[in-house]
Amino acid sequence: MPDEHYEAGEHVPSSLTAHTAPDDLRFTTAVDVYAGYGSQWHVYPVESVESRSEILTEPPEHLDTDVSLYTLPYEQLR
């Protein structure tokens, strides 16, 4: 079970963003967020996407360095 879930259009929480991220950074698709070891976060779309850039309204470079984006849902990678 994911640690957090966000729907399309919801703001990306500050815990996942870099300090330089725009205030209006949003998810463009529903995602599940899983905590990893240490401060690592893993963000999986609920439905497959073609590229990581399809998950956010801005480029993925606005995410913290401890955040990994995936193009397949978590269950498909198990």
PDB file of N, CA and C in Angstrom:
ATOM      1  N   MET A   1       0.827  -1.175   0.000  1.00  0.00           N
ATOM      2  CA  MET A   1       0.000   0.000   0.000  1.00  0.00           C
ATOM      3  C   MET A   1       0.876   1.245   0.000  1.00  0.00           C
ATOM      4  N   PRO A   2       0.524   2.239  -0.822  1.00  0.00           N
ATOM      5  CA  PRO A   2       1.360   3.445  -0.885  1.00  0.00           C
ATOM      6  C   PRO A   2       1.303   4.241   0.416  1.00  0.00           C
ATOM      7  N   ASP A   3       2.358   5.010   0.648  1.00  0.00           N
ATOM      8  CA  ASP A   3       2.392   5.887   1.812  1.00  0.00           C
ATOM      9  C   ASP A   3       1.524   7.120   1.578  1.00  0.00           C
ATOM     10  N   GLU A   4       1.429   7.563   0.320  1.00  0.00           N
ATOM     11  CA  GLU A   4       0.620   8.722  -0.045  1.00  0.00           C
ATOM     12  C   GLU A   4       0.035   8.499  -1.430  1.00  0.00           C
ATOM     13  N   HIS A   5      -1.077   9.157  -1.707  1.00  0.00           N
ATOM     14  CA  HIS A   5      -1.711   9.095  -3.022  1.00  0.00           C
ATOM     15  C   HIS A   5      -2.143  10.512  -3.387  1.00  0.00           C
ATOM     16  N   TYR A   6      -1.910  10.886  -4.644  1.00  0.00           N
ATOM     17  CA  TYR A   6      -2.313  12.200  -5.134  1.00  0.00           C
ATOM     18  C   TYR A   6      -3.054  12.030  -6.449  1.00  0.00           C
ATOM     19  N   GLU A   7      -4.086  12.813  -6.649  1.00  0.00           N
ATOM     20  CA  GLU A   7      -4.863  12.804  -7.878  1.00  0.00           C
ATOM     21  C   GLU A   7      -4.307  13.837  -8.854  1.00  0.00           C
ATOM     22  N   ALA A   8      -4.649  13.696 -10.119  1.00  0.00           N
ATOM     23  CA  ALA A   8      -4.261  14.680 -11.128  1.00  0.00           C
ATOM     24  C   ALA A   8      -4.779  16.050 -10.711  1.00  0.00           C
ATOM     25  N   GLY A   9      -3.930  17.053 -10.843  1.00  0.00           N
ATOM     26  CA  GLY A   9      -4.304  18.418 -10.493  1.00  0.00           C
ATOM     27  C   GLY A   9      -3.913  18.824  -9.083  1.00  0.00           C
ATOM     28  N   GLU A  10      -3.552  17.860  -8.236  1.00  0.00           N
ATOM     29  CA  GLU A  10      -3.139  18.207  -6.877  1.00  0.00           C
ATOM     30  C   GLU A  10      -1.709  18.749  -6.882  1.00  0.00           C
ATOM     31  N   HIS A  11      -1.443  19.657  -5.938  1.00  0.00           N
ATOM     32  CA  HIS A  11      -0.101  20.219  -5.789  1.00  0.00           C
ATOM     33  C   HIS A  11       0.872  19.143  -5.335  1.00  0.00           C
ATOM     34  N   VAL A  12       2.081  19.228  -5.847  1.00  0.00           N
ATOM     35  CA  VAL A  12       3.147  18.340  -5.399  1.00  0.00           C
ATOM     36  C   VAL A  12       3.590  18.849  -4.023  1.00  0.00           C
ATOM     37  N   PRO A  13       3.606  18.003  -2.997  1.00  0.00           N
ATOM     38  CA  PRO A  13       3.974  18.471  -1.656  1.00  0.00           C
ATOM     39  C   PRO A  13       5.428  18.933  -1.600  1.00  0.00           C
ATOM     40  N   SER A  14       5.700  19.874  -0.730  1.00  0.00           N
ATOM     41  CA  SER A  14       7.045  20.431  -0.611  1.00  0.00           C
ATOM     42  C   SER A  14       8.070  19.377  -0.190  1.00  0.00           C
ATOM     43  N   SER A  15       7.623  18.293   0.428  1.00  0.00           N
ATOM     44  CA  SER A  15       8.548  17.232   0.823  1.00  0.00           C
ATOM     45  C   SER A  15       9.162  16.527  -0.388  1.00  0.00           C
ATOM     46  N   LEU A  16       8.570  16.701  -1.564  1.00  0.00           N
ATOM     47  CA  LEU A  16       9.076  16.056  -2.781  1.00  0.00           C
ATOM     48  C   LEU A  16       9.793  17.014  -3.721  1.00  0.00           C
ATOM     49  N   THR A  17       9.710  18.307  -3.465  1.00  0.00           N
ATOM     50  CA  THR A  17      10.242  19.283  -4.413  1.00  0.00           C
ATOM     51  C   THR A  17      11.570  19.869  -3.973  1.00  0.00           C
ATOM     52  N   ALA A  18      12.304  20.392  -4.952  1.00  0.00           N
ATOM     53  CA  ALA A  18      13.531  21.128  -4.684  1.00  0.00           C
ATOM     54  C   ALA A  18      13.139  22.534  -4.213  1.00  0.00           C
ATOM     55  N   HIS A  19      14.068  23.226  -3.603  1.00  0.00           N
ATOM     56  CA  HIS A  19      13.789  24.570  -3.094  1.00  0.00           C
ATOM     57  C   HIS A  19      13.466  25.555  -4.209  1.00  0.00           C
ATOM     58  N   THR A  20      13.889  25.260  -5.424  1.00  0.00           N
ATOM     59  CA  THR A  20      13.669  26.167  -6.552  1.00  0.00           C
ATOM     60  C   THR A  20      12.397  25.846  -7.341  1.00  0.00           C
ATOM     61  N   ALA A  21      11.616  24.893  -6.883  1.00  0.00           N
ATOM     62  CA  ALA A  21      10.403  24.479  -7.614  1.00  0.00           C
ATOM     63  C   ALA A  21       9.351  25.583  -7.583  1.00  0.00           C
ATOM     64  N   PRO A  22       8.605  25.734  -8.677  1.00  0.00           N
ATOM     65  CA  PRO A  22       7.528  26.726  -8.681  1.00  0.00           C
ATOM     66  C   PRO A  22       6.427  26.337  -7.689  1.00  0.00           C
ATOM     67  N   ASP A  23       5.747  27.335  -7.150  1.00  0.00           N
ATOM     68  CA  ASP A  23       4.686  27.091  -6.164  1.00  0.00           C
ATOM     69  C   ASP A  23       3.500  26.331  -6.737  1.00  0.00           C
ATOM     70  N   ASP A  24       3.285  26.429  -8.034  1.00  0.00           N
ATOM     71  CA  ASP A  24       2.112  25.801  -8.650  1.00  0.00           C
ATOM     72  C   ASP A  24       2.418  24.456  -9.317  1.00  0.00           C
ATOM     73  N   LEU A  25       3.487  23.795  -8.899  1.00  0.00           N
ATOM     74  CA  LEU A  25       3.837  22.483  -9.450  1.00  0.00           C
ATOM     75  C   LEU A  25       2.753  21.475  -9.063  1.00  0.00           C
ATOM     76  N   ARG A  26       2.194  20.804 -10.064  1.00  0.00           N
ATOM     77  CA  ARG A  26       1.079  19.870  -9.840  1.00  0.00           C
ATOM     78  C   ARG A  26       1.345  18.551 -10.559  1.00  0.00           C
ATOM     79  N   PHE A  27       0.641  17.533 -10.091  1.00  0.00           N
ATOM     80  CA  PHE A  27       0.655  16.252 -10.788  1.00  0.00           C
ATOM     81  C   PHE A  27      -0.332  16.322 -11.943  1.00  0.00           C
ATOM     82  N   THR A  28       0.017  15.721 -13.074  1.00  0.00           N
ATOM     83  CA  THR A  28      -0.890  15.696 -14.222  1.00  0.00           C
ATOM     84  C   THR A  28      -1.626  14.367 -14.330  1.00  0.00           C
ATOM     85  N   THR A  29      -1.253  13.429 -13.493  1.00  0.00           N
ATOM     86  CA  THR A  29      -1.884  12.121 -13.454  1.00  0.00           C
ATOM     87  C   THR A  29      -1.908  11.645 -11.998  1.00  0.00           C
ATOM     88  N   ALA A  30      -2.779  10.729 -11.681  1.00  0.00           N
ATOM     89  CA  ALA A  30      -2.823  10.187 -10.320  1.00  0.00           C
ATOM     90  C   ALA A  30      -1.547   9.395 -10.056  1.00  0.00           C
ATOM     91  N   VAL A  31      -0.988   9.544  -8.854  1.00  0.00           N
ATOM     92  CA  VAL A  31       0.249   8.854  -8.498  1.00  0.00           C
ATOM     93  C   VAL A  31       0.155   8.258  -7.099  1.00  0.00           C
ATOM     94  N   ASP A  32       0.946   7.209  -6.893  1.00  0.00           N
ATOM     95  CA  ASP A  32       1.140   6.622  -5.581  1.00  0.00           C
ATOM     96  C   ASP A  32       2.582   6.892  -5.183  1.00  0.00           C
ATOM     97  N   VAL A  33       2.784   7.288  -3.936  1.00  0.00           N
ATOM     98  CA  VAL A  33       4.122   7.622  -3.445  1.00  0.00           C
ATOM     99  C   VAL A  33       4.498   6.644  -2.333  1.00  0.00           C
ATOM    100  N   TYR A  34       5.669   6.069  -2.485  1.00  0.00           N
ATOM    101  CA  TYR A  34       6.189   5.104  -1.512  1.00  0.00           C
ATOM    102  C   TYR A  34       7.478   5.655  -0.905  1.00  0.00           C
ATOM    103  N   ALA A  35       7.625   5.500   0.396  1.00  0.00           N
ATOM    104  CA  ALA A  35       8.862   5.898   1.068  1.00  0.00           C
ATOM    105  C   ALA A  35       9.894   4.803   0.868  1.00  0.00           C
ATOM    106  N   GLY A  36      11.116   5.215   0.588  1.00  0.00           N
ATOM    107  CA  GLY A  36      12.215   4.266   0.454  1.00  0.00           C
ATOM    108  C   GLY A  36      13.119   4.360   1.666  1.00  0.00           C
ATOM    109  N   TYR A  37      14.331   3.915   1.522  1.00  0.00           N
ATOM    110  CA  TYR A  37      15.301   3.986   2.613  1.00  0.00           C
ATOM    111  C   TYR A  37      15.768   5.417   2.800  1.00  0.00           C
ATOM    112  N   GLY A  38      15.978   5.813   4.035  1.00  0.00           N
ATOM    113  CA  GLY A  38      16.429   7.166   4.327  1.00  0.00           C
ATOM    114  C   GLY A  38      15.383   8.171   3.907  1.00  0.00           C
ATOM    115  N   SER A  39      15.796   9.141   3.134  1.00  0.00           N
ATOM    116  CA  SER A  39      14.868  10.193   2.689  1.00  0.00           C
ATOM    117  C   SER A  39      14.394   9.977   1.252  1.00  0.00           C
ATOM    118  N   GLN A  40      14.601   8.796   0.700  1.00  0.00           N
ATOM    119  CA  GLN A  40      14.224   8.491  -0.678  1.00  0.00           C
ATOM    120  C   GLN A  40      12.719   8.331  -0.828  1.00  0.00           C
ATOM    121  N   TRP A  41      12.153   8.884  -1.902  1.00  0.00           N
ATOM    122  CA  TRP A  41      10.728   8.735  -2.245  1.00  0.00           C
ATOM    123  C   TRP A  41      10.620   8.179  -3.657  1.00  0.00           C
ATOM    124  N   HIS A  42       9.636   7.312  -3.890  1.00  0.00           N
ATOM    125  CA  HIS A  42       9.400   6.704  -5.198  1.00  0.00           C
ATOM    126  C   HIS A  42       7.977   7.058  -5.630  1.00  0.00           C
ATOM    127  N   VAL A  43       7.859   7.680  -6.799  1.00  0.00           N
ATOM    128  CA  VAL A  43       6.569   8.141  -7.302  1.00  0.00           C
ATOM    129  C   VAL A  43       6.194   7.317  -8.529  1.00  0.00           C
ATOM    130  N   TYR A  44       5.074   6.599  -8.415  1.00  0.00           N
ATOM    131  CA  TYR A  44       4.589   5.732  -9.492  1.00  0.00           C
ATOM    132  C   TYR A  44       3.245   6.235  -9.990  1.00  0.00           C
ATOM    133  N   PRO A  45       3.053   6.322 -11.305  1.00  0.00           N
ATOM    134  CA  PRO A  45       1.722   6.694 -11.812  1.00  0.00           C
ATOM    135  C   PRO A  45       0.747   5.535 -11.584  1.00  0.00           C
ATOM    136  N   VAL A  46      -0.518   5.847 -11.426  1.00  0.00           N
ATOM    137  CA  VAL A  46      -1.542   4.817 -11.257  1.00  0.00           C
ATOM    138  C   VAL A  46      -1.756   4.084 -12.582  1.00  0.00           C
ATOM    139  N   GLU A  47      -1.625   4.828 -13.694  1.00  0.00           N
ATOM    140  CA  GLU A  47      -1.691   4.241 -15.034  1.00  0.00           C
ATOM    141  C   GLU A  47      -0.392   4.555 -15.764  1.00  0.00           C
ATOM    142  N   SER A  48       0.054   3.670 -16.629  1.00  0.00           N
ATOM    143  CA  SER A  48       1.304   3.846 -17.356  1.00  0.00           C
ATOM    144  C   SER A  48       1.349   5.153 -18.123  1.00  0.00           C
ATOM    145  N   VAL A  49       2.541   5.749 -18.181  1.00  0.00           N
ATOM    146  CA  VAL A  49       2.787   6.938 -18.990  1.00  0.00           C
ATOM    147  C   VAL A  49       3.998   6.654 -19.876  1.00  0.00           C
ATOM    148  N   GLU A  50       4.140   7.423 -20.932  1.00  0.00           N
ATOM    149  CA  GLU A  50       5.252   7.215 -21.868  1.00  0.00           C
ATOM    150  C   GLU A  50       6.580   7.730 -21.322  1.00  0.00           C
ATOM    151  N   SER A  51       6.541   8.865 -20.608  1.00  0.00           N
ATOM    152  CA  SER A  51       7.783   9.433 -20.081  1.00  0.00           C
ATOM    153  C   SER A  51       7.533  10.067 -18.715  1.00  0.00           C
ATOM    154  N   ARG A  52       8.601  10.235 -17.974  1.00  0.00           N
ATOM    155  CA  ARG A  52       8.504  10.832 -16.638  1.00  0.00           C
ATOM    156  C   ARG A  52       7.959  12.257 -16.689  1.00  0.00           C
ATOM    157  N   SER A  53       8.201  12.963 -17.777  1.00  0.00           N
ATOM    158  CA  SER A  53       7.746  14.348 -17.894  1.00  0.00           C
ATOM    159  C   SER A  53       6.220  14.461 -17.960  1.00  0.00           C
ATOM    160  N   GLU A  54       5.533  13.359 -18.202  1.00  0.00           N
ATOM    161  CA  GLU A  54       4.065  13.375 -18.252  1.00  0.00           C
ATOM    162  C   GLU A  54       3.417  13.361 -16.865  1.00  0.00           C
ATOM    163  N   ILE A  55       4.204  13.215 -15.825  1.00  0.00           N
ATOM    164  CA  ILE A  55       3.659  13.091 -14.475  1.00  0.00           C
ATOM    165  C   ILE A  55       3.451  14.453 -13.814  1.00  0.00           C
ATOM    166  N   LEU A  56       4.222  15.459 -14.240  1.00  0.00           N
ATOM    167  CA  LEU A  56       4.188  16.781 -13.616  1.00  0.00           C
ATOM    168  C   LEU A  56       3.878  17.868 -14.629  1.00  0.00           C
ATOM    169  N   THR A  57       3.415  19.022 -14.133  1.00  0.00           N
ATOM    170  CA  THR A  57       3.148  20.156 -15.005  1.00  0.00           C
ATOM    171  C   THR A  57       4.421  20.880 -15.422  1.00  0.00           C
ATOM    172  N   GLU A  58       5.514  20.624 -14.723  1.00  0.00           N
ATOM    173  CA  GLU A  58       6.822  21.213 -15.021  1.00  0.00           C
ATOM    174  C   GLU A  58       7.834  20.074 -15.168  1.00  0.00           C
ATOM    175  N   PRO A  59       9.019  20.345 -15.697  1.00  0.00           N
ATOM    176  CA  PRO A  59      10.026  19.289 -15.832  1.00  0.00           C
ATOM    177  C   PRO A  59      10.378  18.638 -14.497  1.00  0.00           C
ATOM    178  N   PRO A  60      10.740  17.353 -14.519  1.00  0.00           N
ATOM    179  CA  PRO A  60      11.079  16.624 -13.294  1.00  0.00           C
ATOM    180  C   PRO A  60      12.269  17.210 -12.531  1.00  0.00           C
ATOM    181  N   GLU A  61      13.035  18.098 -13.145  1.00  0.00           N
ATOM    182  CA  GLU A  61      14.179  18.703 -12.468  1.00  0.00           C
ATOM    183  C   GLU A  61      13.758  19.508 -11.237  1.00  0.00           C
ATOM    184  N   HIS A  62      12.473  19.812 -11.113  1.00  0.00           N
ATOM    185  CA  HIS A  62      11.978  20.566  -9.963  1.00  0.00           C
ATOM    186  C   HIS A  62      11.760  19.681  -8.735  1.00  0.00           C
ATOM    187  N   LEU A  63      11.970  18.396  -8.876  1.00  0.00           N
ATOM    188  CA  LEU A  63      11.824  17.495  -7.739  1.00  0.00           C
ATOM    189  C   LEU A  63      13.129  17.418  -6.958  1.00  0.00           C
ATOM    190  N   ASP A  64      13.024  17.071  -5.700  1.00  0.00           N
ATOM    191  CA  ASP A  64      14.190  16.869  -4.860  1.00  0.00           C
ATOM    192  C   ASP A  64      15.030  15.736  -5.448  1.00  0.00           C
ATOM    193  N   THR A  65      16.320  15.737  -5.186  1.00  0.00           N
ATOM    194  CA  THR A  65      17.204  14.703  -5.732  1.00  0.00           C
ATOM    195  C   THR A  65      16.915  13.327  -5.137  1.00  0.00           C
ATOM    196  N   ASP A  66      16.208  13.263  -4.009  1.00  0.00           N
ATOM    197  CA  ASP A  66      15.864  11.989  -3.381  1.00  0.00           C
ATOM    198  C   ASP A  66      14.535  11.421  -3.876  1.00  0.00           C
ATOM    199  N   VAL A  67      14.012  11.962  -4.975  1.00  0.00           N
ATOM    200  CA  VAL A  67      12.724  11.505  -5.516  1.00  0.00           C
ATOM    201  C   VAL A  67      12.963  10.817  -6.852  1.00  0.00           C
ATOM    202  N   SER A  68      12.420   9.610  -6.990  1.00  0.00           N
ATOM    203  CA  SER A  68      12.522   8.863  -8.246  1.00  0.00           C
ATOM    204  C   SER A  68      11.140   8.765  -8.867  1.00  0.00           C
ATOM    205  N   LEU A  69      11.057   9.071 -10.154  1.00  0.00           N
ATOM    206  CA  LEU A  69       9.802   8.954 -10.909  1.00  0.00           C
ATOM    207  C   LEU A  69       9.850   7.717 -11.784  1.00  0.00           C
ATOM    208  N   TYR A  70       8.728   7.049 -11.908  1.00  0.00           N
ATOM    209  CA  TYR A  70       8.630   5.845 -12.736  1.00  0.00           C
ATOM    210  C   TYR A  70       7.515   6.025 -13.753  1.00  0.00           C
ATOM    211  N   THR A  71       7.572   5.270 -14.845  1.00  0.00           N
ATOM    212  CA  THR A  71       6.550   5.374 -15.889  1.00  0.00           C
ATOM    213  C   THR A  71       5.513   4.268 -15.811  1.00  0.00           C
ATOM    214  N   LEU A  72       5.768   3.258 -14.994  1.00  0.00           N
ATOM    215  CA  LEU A  72       4.826   2.149 -14.832  1.00  0.00           C
ATOM    216  C   LEU A  72       4.269   2.130 -13.413  1.00  0.00           C
ATOM    217  N   PRO A  73       3.046   1.679 -13.247  1.00  0.00           N
ATOM    218  CA  PRO A  73       2.492   1.541 -11.898  1.00  0.00           C
ATOM    219  C   PRO A  73       3.320   0.563 -11.061  1.00  0.00           C
ATOM    220  N   TYR A  74       3.331   0.772  -9.786  1.00  0.00           N
ATOM    221  CA  TYR A  74       4.093  -0.052  -8.851  1.00  0.00           C
ATOM    222  C   TYR A  74       3.786  -1.540  -9.028  1.00  0.00           C
ATOM    223  N   GLU A  75       2.513  -1.886  -9.137  1.00  0.00           N
ATOM    224  CA  GLU A  75       2.107  -3.288  -9.241  1.00  0.00           C
ATOM    225  C   GLU A  75       2.659  -3.972 -10.499  1.00  0.00           C
ATOM    226  N   GLN A  76       2.889  -3.210 -11.565  1.00  0.00           N
ATOM    227  CA  GLN A  76       3.430  -3.809 -12.794  1.00  0.00           C
ATOM    228  C   GLN A  76       4.913  -4.109 -12.673  1.00  0.00           C
ATOM    229  N   LEU A  77       5.573  -3.488 -11.722  1.00  0.00           N
ATOM    230  CA  LEU A  77       7.015  -3.700 -11.555  1.00  0.00           C
ATOM    231  C   LEU A  77       7.339  -4.791 -10.531  1.00  0.00           C
ATOM    232  N   ARG A  78       6.343  -5.284  -9.877  1.00  0.00           N
ATOM    233  CA  ARG A  78       6.568  -6.319  -8.853  1.00  0.00           C
ATOM    234  C   ARG A  78       6.708  -7.674  -9.467  1.00  0.00           C
TER     235      ARG A  78
END
